[in-house]
Amino acid sequence: MVSLSIGAIDNILRGNPAPEGLVVQILDIKAMTNGRYRCVIFDGAKQMTSMPASQLSESLQGGQIVENSIVRMGKVQSSDVGNAKVLIVFDWEAIGMGNPVNRAGATSAPAPAAAPVAASAPAPPQYGAYGAAPAAPSYGAPAAPSYGAAPPAAPAYGAPASNPYQSASYGAAPAANPSPGGDDRTAADRLR
């Protein structure tokens, strides 16, 4: 039976260097959106967040390291993330399987603040003062009438345009511009 390195996490949290050969149990493994993983490790007394280096992702994806695995960590480094310490793991090997641990019974080091996730669950609806749900957005729907104001005038199709820069006969050919010499053909006709 392999024994865990009891007290090692407490020493790391006090600022002592993380020892090589640390034997811990993996309590939880979470995949993050950037392809990396976050693990909760347990030394028999305390738990702490660890981040395996990206080259160790294959051992997690391949199933060599799973929840409740007992691992011996090679090179590790303690890092401050926000107001908490995280153990960065550069090398590890699975050496056995442990029994599931009641995480509520294990004392925990403060976890680092979670990074924002690109795709997250929608927030619960926020209701007004009287408990009524807010009106649903009306994408592309006509605006609700505003009481007391005159309705906007409907466009009159076929009527002269109200834009002074627009021709009165929309779609008609422009009036011929007489050229010097009495030729009333348009410029396009003259080029033929």
PDB file of C-alpha atoms in Angstrom:
ATOM      1  CA  MET A   1       0.000   0.000   0.000  1.00  0.00           C
ATOM      2  CA  VAL A   2       1.300   3.441  -0.984  1.00  0.00           C
ATOM      3  CA  SER A   3       1.090   6.185   1.630  1.00  0.00           C
ATOM      4  CA  LEU A   4       0.335   9.781   0.749  1.00  0.00           C
ATOM      5  CA  SER A   5       2.713  12.648   1.587  1.00  0.00           C
ATOM      6  CA  ILE A   6       0.674  13.876   4.560  1.00  0.00           C
ATOM      7  CA  GLY A   7       1.402  17.515   5.434  1.00  0.00           C
ATOM      8  CA  ALA A   8       3.127  18.342   2.135  1.00  0.00           C
ATOM      9  CA  ILE A   9       0.334  20.655   0.944  1.00  0.00           C
ATOM     10  CA  ASP A  10       0.400  22.524   4.258  1.00  0.00           C
ATOM     11  CA  ASN A  11       4.159  23.082   3.842  1.00  0.00           C
ATOM     12  CA  ILE A  12       3.621  24.380   0.285  1.00  0.00           C
ATOM     13  CA  LEU A  13       0.916  26.771   1.481  1.00  0.00           C
ATOM     14  CA  ARG A  14       3.308  28.144   4.131  1.00  0.00           C
ATOM     15  CA  GLY A  15       5.733  29.125   1.358  1.00  0.00           C
ATOM     16  CA  ASN A  16       8.151  26.184   1.520  1.00  0.00           C
ATOM     17  CA  PRO A  17       9.351  24.787  -1.814  1.00  0.00           C
ATOM     18  CA  ALA A  18       7.279  21.927  -3.172  1.00  0.00           C
ATOM     19  CA  PRO A  19       9.210  18.661  -2.839  1.00  0.00           C
ATOM     20  CA  GLU A  20       9.842  16.287  -5.725  1.00  0.00           C
ATOM     21  CA  GLY A  21       8.401  12.819  -5.261  1.00  0.00           C
ATOM     22  CA  LEU A  22       5.229  14.178  -3.646  1.00  0.00           C
ATOM     23  CA  VAL A  23       2.605  11.392  -3.458  1.00  0.00           C
ATOM     24  CA  VAL A  24      -0.998  12.638  -3.646  1.00  0.00           C
ATOM     25  CA  GLN A  25      -4.439  11.470  -4.678  1.00  0.00           C
ATOM     26  CA  ILE A  26      -6.326  13.168  -7.520  1.00  0.00           C
ATOM     27  CA  LEU A  27      -9.793  14.006  -6.178  1.00  0.00           C
ATOM     28  CA  ASP A  28     -11.209  15.923  -9.125  1.00  0.00           C
ATOM     29  CA  ILE A  29     -10.287  16.645 -12.739  1.00  0.00           C
ATOM     30  CA  LYS A  30     -11.888  19.465 -14.733  1.00  0.00           C
ATOM     31  CA  ALA A  31     -11.206  20.268 -18.386  1.00  0.00           C
ATOM     32  CA  MET A  32     -10.894  23.989 -19.026  1.00  0.00           C
ATOM     33  CA  THR A  33     -11.831  25.791 -22.239  1.00  0.00           C
ATOM     34  CA  ASN A  34      -8.201  26.354 -23.283  1.00  0.00           C
ATOM     35  CA  GLY A  35      -7.446  22.603 -23.538  1.00  0.00           C
ATOM     36  CA  ARG A  36      -5.725  22.453 -20.160  1.00  0.00           C
ATOM     37  CA  TYR A  37      -6.901  20.769 -16.976  1.00  0.00           C
ATOM     38  CA  ARG A  38      -7.374  21.728 -13.346  1.00  0.00           C
ATOM     39  CA  CYS A  39      -7.058  19.026 -10.698  1.00  0.00           C
ATOM     40  CA  VAL A  40      -7.782  18.936  -7.000  1.00  0.00           C
ATOM     41  CA  ILE A  41      -5.041  16.994  -5.204  1.00  0.00           C
ATOM     42  CA  PHE A  42      -5.144  15.545  -1.682  1.00  0.00           C
ATOM     43  CA  ASP A  43      -2.183  14.641   0.543  1.00  0.00           C
ATOM     44  CA  GLY A  44      -4.199  12.803   3.191  1.00  0.00           C
ATOM     45  CA  ALA A  45      -4.876  15.936   5.247  1.00  0.00           C
ATOM     46  CA  LYS A  46      -5.395  18.917   2.914  1.00  0.00           C
ATOM     47  CA  GLN A  47      -6.483  19.483  -0.631  1.00  0.00           C
ATOM     48  CA  MET A  48      -5.194  22.009  -3.133  1.00  0.00           C
ATOM     49  CA  THR A  49      -5.686  23.018  -6.756  1.00  0.00           C
ATOM     50  CA  SER A  50      -3.056  21.899  -9.236  1.00  0.00           C
ATOM     51  CA  MET A  51      -2.545  22.630 -12.910  1.00  0.00           C
ATOM     52  CA  PRO A  52      -0.830  19.907 -14.926  1.00  0.00           C
ATOM     53  CA  ALA A  53       1.458  21.282 -17.627  1.00  0.00           C
ATOM     54  CA  SER A  54       0.082  20.983 -21.163  1.00  0.00           C
ATOM     55  CA  GLN A  55       2.373  18.024 -21.969  1.00  0.00           C
ATOM     56  CA  LEU A  56       0.549  16.024 -19.247  1.00  0.00           C
ATOM     57  CA  SER A  57      -2.883  16.511 -20.873  1.00  0.00           C
ATOM     58  CA  GLU A  58      -2.379  13.319 -22.881  1.00  0.00           C
ATOM     59  CA  SER A  59      -2.191  11.218 -19.690  1.00  0.00           C
ATOM     60  CA  LEU A  60      -5.526  12.696 -18.593  1.00  0.00           C
ATOM     61  CA  GLN A  61      -7.184  12.307 -21.989  1.00  0.00           C
ATOM     62  CA  GLY A  62      -5.868   8.758 -22.414  1.00  0.00           C
ATOM     63  CA  GLY A  63      -7.212   7.649 -19.032  1.00  0.00           C
ATOM     64  CA  GLN A  64      -3.854   6.834 -17.390  1.00  0.00           C
ATOM     65  CA  ILE A  65      -4.662   9.417 -14.692  1.00  0.00           C
ATOM     66  CA  VAL A  66      -8.295   9.520 -13.519  1.00  0.00           C
ATOM     67  CA  GLU A  67     -10.149  10.671 -10.415  1.00  0.00           C
ATOM     68  CA  ASN A  68      -8.924   8.808  -7.289  1.00  0.00           C
ATOM     69  CA  SER A  69      -5.571   7.968  -8.943  1.00  0.00           C
ATOM     70  CA  ILE A  70      -2.547   8.016  -6.639  1.00  0.00           C
ATOM     71  CA  VAL A  71       0.284   9.846  -8.402  1.00  0.00           C
ATOM     72  CA  ARG A  72       3.929  10.516  -7.659  1.00  0.00           C
ATOM     73  CA  MET A  73       4.809  14.003  -8.844  1.00  0.00           C
ATOM     74  CA  GLY A  74       8.227  14.703 -10.276  1.00  0.00           C
ATOM     75  CA  LYS A  75       8.998  18.352 -10.944  1.00  0.00           C
ATOM     76  CA  VAL A  76       6.438  20.738  -9.426  1.00  0.00           C
ATOM     77  CA  GLN A  77       6.344  24.464  -8.753  1.00  0.00           C
ATOM     78  CA  SER A  78       4.106  26.500  -6.480  1.00  0.00           C
ATOM     79  CA  SER A  79       2.566  29.585  -8.051  1.00  0.00           C
ATOM     80  CA  ASP A  80       0.366  32.378  -6.686  1.00  0.00           C
ATOM     81  CA  VAL A  81      -2.859  32.894  -8.627  1.00  0.00           C
ATOM     82  CA  GLY A  82      -4.881  35.745  -7.187  1.00  0.00           C
ATOM     83  CA  ASN A  83      -4.904  35.179  -3.438  1.00  0.00           C
ATOM     84  CA  ALA A  84      -4.345  31.411  -3.590  1.00  0.00           C
ATOM     85  CA  LYS A  85      -1.493  29.037  -4.324  1.00  0.00           C
ATOM     86  CA  VAL A  86      -1.686  26.588  -7.218  1.00  0.00           C
ATOM     87  CA  LEU A  87       0.719  23.726  -7.745  1.00  0.00           C
ATOM     88  CA  ILE A  88       1.991  23.566 -11.334  1.00  0.00           C
ATOM     89  CA  VAL A  89       2.890  19.948 -12.167  1.00  0.00           C
ATOM     90  CA  PHE A  90       5.493  19.255 -14.868  1.00  0.00           C
ATOM     91  CA  ASP A  91       5.902  15.509 -14.376  1.00  0.00           C
ATOM     92  CA  TRP A  92       3.870  12.740 -12.749  1.00  0.00           C
ATOM     93  CA  GLU A  93       3.243   9.017 -12.864  1.00  0.00           C
ATOM     94  CA  ALA A  94       0.266   6.954 -11.741  1.00  0.00           C
ATOM     95  CA  ILE A  95       1.258   4.496  -9.007  1.00  0.00           C
ATOM     96  CA  GLY A  96      -2.124   3.189  -7.891  1.00  0.00           C
ATOM     97  CA  MET A  97      -5.793   3.823  -7.210  1.00  0.00           C
ATOM     98  CA  GLY A  98      -7.128   5.229  -3.962  1.00  0.00           C
ATOM     99  CA  ASN A  99     -10.521   5.003  -2.347  1.00  0.00           C
ATOM    100  CA  PRO A 100     -12.967   7.851  -2.974  1.00  0.00           C
ATOM    101  CA  VAL A 101     -12.491  10.652  -0.437  1.00  0.00           C
ATOM    102  CA  ASN A 102     -15.298  12.634   1.122  1.00  0.00           C
ATOM    103  CA  ARG A 103     -14.153  16.074   0.016  1.00  0.00           C
ATOM    104  CA  ALA A 104     -16.213  17.763   2.722  1.00  0.00           C
ATOM    105  CA  GLY A 105     -14.073  16.026   5.367  1.00  0.00           C
ATOM    106  CA  ALA A 106     -10.777  17.142   3.834  1.00  0.00           C
ATOM    107  CA  THR A 107      -9.628  20.636   4.677  1.00  0.00           C
ATOM    108  CA  SER A 108      -9.146  22.775   1.649  1.00  0.00           C
ATOM    109  CA  ALA A 109      -6.707  25.409   0.563  1.00  0.00           C
ATOM    110  CA  PRO A 110      -8.431  28.478  -0.906  1.00  0.00           C
ATOM    111  CA  ALA A 111      -9.173  27.821  -4.556  1.00  0.00           C
ATOM    112  CA  PRO A 112      -8.100  30.358  -7.168  1.00  0.00           C
ATOM    113  CA  ALA A 113     -10.734  32.466  -8.844  1.00  0.00           C
ATOM    114  CA  ALA A 114     -12.076  30.728 -11.916  1.00  0.00           C
ATOM    115  CA  ALA A 115     -11.166  32.263 -15.246  1.00  0.00           C
ATOM    116  CA  PRO A 116     -14.090  33.511 -17.327  1.00  0.00           C
ATOM    117  CA  VAL A 117     -15.473  30.848 -19.577  1.00  0.00           C
ATOM    118  CA  ALA A 118     -16.449  31.660 -23.102  1.00  0.00           C
ATOM    119  CA  ALA A 119     -19.607  29.577 -23.192  1.00  0.00           C
ATOM    120  CA  SER A 120     -21.484  29.531 -19.932  1.00  0.00           C
ATOM    121  CA  ALA A 121     -24.992  28.776 -18.801  1.00  0.00           C
ATOM    122  CA  PRO A 122     -27.413  31.689 -19.089  1.00  0.00           C
ATOM    123  CA  ALA A 123     -28.029  33.700 -15.954  1.00  0.00           C
ATOM    124  CA  PRO A 124     -31.369  33.214 -14.192  1.00  0.00           C
ATOM    125  CA  PRO A 125     -33.968  35.836 -15.109  1.00  0.00           C
ATOM    126  CA  GLN A 126     -34.075  38.997 -13.037  1.00  0.00           C
ATOM    127  CA  TYR A 127     -37.597  40.053 -12.131  1.00  0.00           C
ATOM    128  CA  GLY A 128     -38.955  43.527 -11.435  1.00  0.00           C
ATOM    129  CA  ALA A 129     -40.334  44.917  -8.199  1.00  0.00           C
ATOM    130  CA  TYR A 130     -43.637  43.042  -8.411  1.00  0.00           C
ATOM    131  CA  GLY A 131     -42.271  39.697  -9.601  1.00  0.00           C
ATOM    132  CA  ALA A 132     -43.273  40.107 -13.238  1.00  0.00           C
ATOM    133  CA  ALA A 133     -40.902  38.745 -15.807  1.00  0.00           C
ATOM    134  CA  PRO A 134     -39.404  41.326 -18.161  1.00  0.00           C
ATOM    135  CA  ALA A 135     -40.866  41.569 -21.647  1.00  0.00           C
ATOM    136  CA  ALA A 136     -39.216  39.359 -24.217  1.00  0.00           C
ATOM    137  CA  PRO A 137     -37.105  41.189 -26.786  1.00  0.00           C
ATOM    138  CA  SER A 138     -38.834  41.716 -30.116  1.00  0.00           C
ATOM    139  CA  TYR A 139     -36.169  41.228 -32.752  1.00  0.00           C
ATOM    140  CA  GLY A 140     -37.338  42.619 -36.073  1.00  0.00           C
ATOM    141  CA  ALA A 141     -40.915  43.147 -34.843  1.00  0.00           C
ATOM    142  CA  PRO A 142     -42.569  46.539 -35.322  1.00  0.00           C
ATOM    143  CA  ALA A 143     -42.298  48.861 -32.370  1.00  0.00           C
ATOM    144  CA  ALA A 144     -45.212  49.030 -29.981  1.00  0.00           C
ATOM    145  CA  PRO A 145     -47.389  52.103 -30.378  1.00  0.00           C
ATOM    146  CA  SER A 146     -46.544  55.047 -28.190  1.00  0.00           C
ATOM    147  CA  TYR A 147     -49.784  56.370 -26.827  1.00  0.00           C
ATOM    148  CA  GLY A 148     -50.470  60.057 -27.336  1.00  0.00           C
ATOM    149  CA  ALA A 149     -48.200  60.472 -30.373  1.00  0.00           C
ATOM    150  CA  ALA A 150     -49.423  60.606 -33.962  1.00  0.00           C
ATOM    151  CA  PRO A 151     -48.619  57.506 -35.986  1.00  0.00           C
ATOM    152  CA  PRO A 152     -45.908  57.902 -38.611  1.00  0.00           C
ATOM    153  CA  ALA A 153     -47.155  58.542 -42.130  1.00  0.00           C
ATOM    154  CA  ALA A 154     -47.205  55.531 -44.393  1.00  0.00           C
ATOM    155  CA  PRO A 155     -45.095  55.823 -47.526  1.00  0.00           C
ATOM    156  CA  ALA A 156     -47.147  56.750 -50.575  1.00  0.00           C
ATOM    157  CA  TYR A 157     -45.947  54.567 -53.417  1.00  0.00           C
ATOM    158  CA  GLY A 158     -46.035  56.318 -56.764  1.00  0.00           C
ATOM    159  CA  ALA A 159     -46.169  59.765 -55.183  1.00  0.00           C
ATOM    160  CA  PRO A 160     -43.394  62.235 -55.909  1.00  0.00           C
ATOM    161  CA  ALA A 161     -40.338  61.711 -53.760  1.00  0.00           C
ATOM    162  CA  SER A 162     -39.854  63.991 -50.782  1.00  0.00           C
ATOM    163  CA  ASN A 163     -36.076  63.843 -51.189  1.00  0.00           C
ATOM    164  CA  PRO A 164     -34.955  66.902 -53.191  1.00  0.00           C
ATOM    165  CA  TYR A 165     -31.968  64.927 -54.546  1.00  0.00           C
ATOM    166  CA  GLN A 166     -34.116  62.175 -55.963  1.00  0.00           C
ATOM    167  CA  SER A 167     -35.677  62.419 -59.387  1.00  0.00           C
ATOM    168  CA  ALA A 168     -39.447  62.930 -59.461  1.00  0.00           C
ATOM    169  CA  SER A 169     -39.947  60.087 -61.903  1.00  0.00           C
ATOM    170  CA  TYR A 170     -38.197  57.224 -60.210  1.00  0.00           C
ATOM    171  CA  GLY A 171     -36.877  54.695 -62.689  1.00  0.00           C
ATOM    172  CA  ALA A 172     -37.426  56.885 -65.785  1.00  0.00           C
ATOM    173  CA  ALA A 173     -34.560  57.747 -68.073  1.00  0.00           C
ATOM    174  CA  PRO A 174     -32.949  61.104 -67.341  1.00  0.00           C
ATOM    175  CA  ALA A 175     -34.011  64.010 -69.504  1.00  0.00           C
ATOM    176  CA  ALA A 176     -31.837  64.500 -72.546  1.00  0.00           C
ATOM    177  CA  ASN A 177     -29.318  67.259 -72.201  1.00  0.00           C
ATOM    178  CA  PRO A 178     -29.087  69.082 -75.467  1.00  0.00           C
ATOM    179  CA  SER A 179     -25.540  69.277 -76.606  1.00  0.00           C
ATOM    180  CA  PRO A 180     -23.984  72.067 -78.533  1.00  0.00           C
ATOM    181  CA  GLY A 181     -24.685  71.657 -82.186  1.00  0.00           C
ATOM    182  CA  GLY A 182     -28.336  70.628 -81.768  1.00  0.00           C
ATOM    183  CA  ASP A 183     -27.707  66.870 -81.257  1.00  0.00           C
ATOM    184  CA  ASP A 184     -30.412  65.637 -78.860  1.00  0.00           C
ATOM    185  CA  ARG A 185     -29.021  62.120 -78.501  1.00  0.00           C
ATOM    186  CA  THR A 186     -27.778  60.935 -75.155  1.00  0.00           C
ATOM    187  CA  ALA A 187     -24.080  60.446 -74.598  1.00  0.00           C
ATOM    188  CA  ALA A 188     -24.500  56.636 -74.783  1.00  0.00           C
ATOM    189  CA  ASP A 189     -26.252  56.919 -78.173  1.00  0.00           C
ATOM    190  CA  ARG A 190     -23.513  59.193 -79.512  1.00  0.00           C
ATOM    191  CA  LEU A 191     -20.849  56.586 -78.687  1.00  0.00           C
ATOM    192  CA  ARG A 192     -22.517  53.894 -80.794  1.00  0.00           C
TER     193      ARG A 192
END
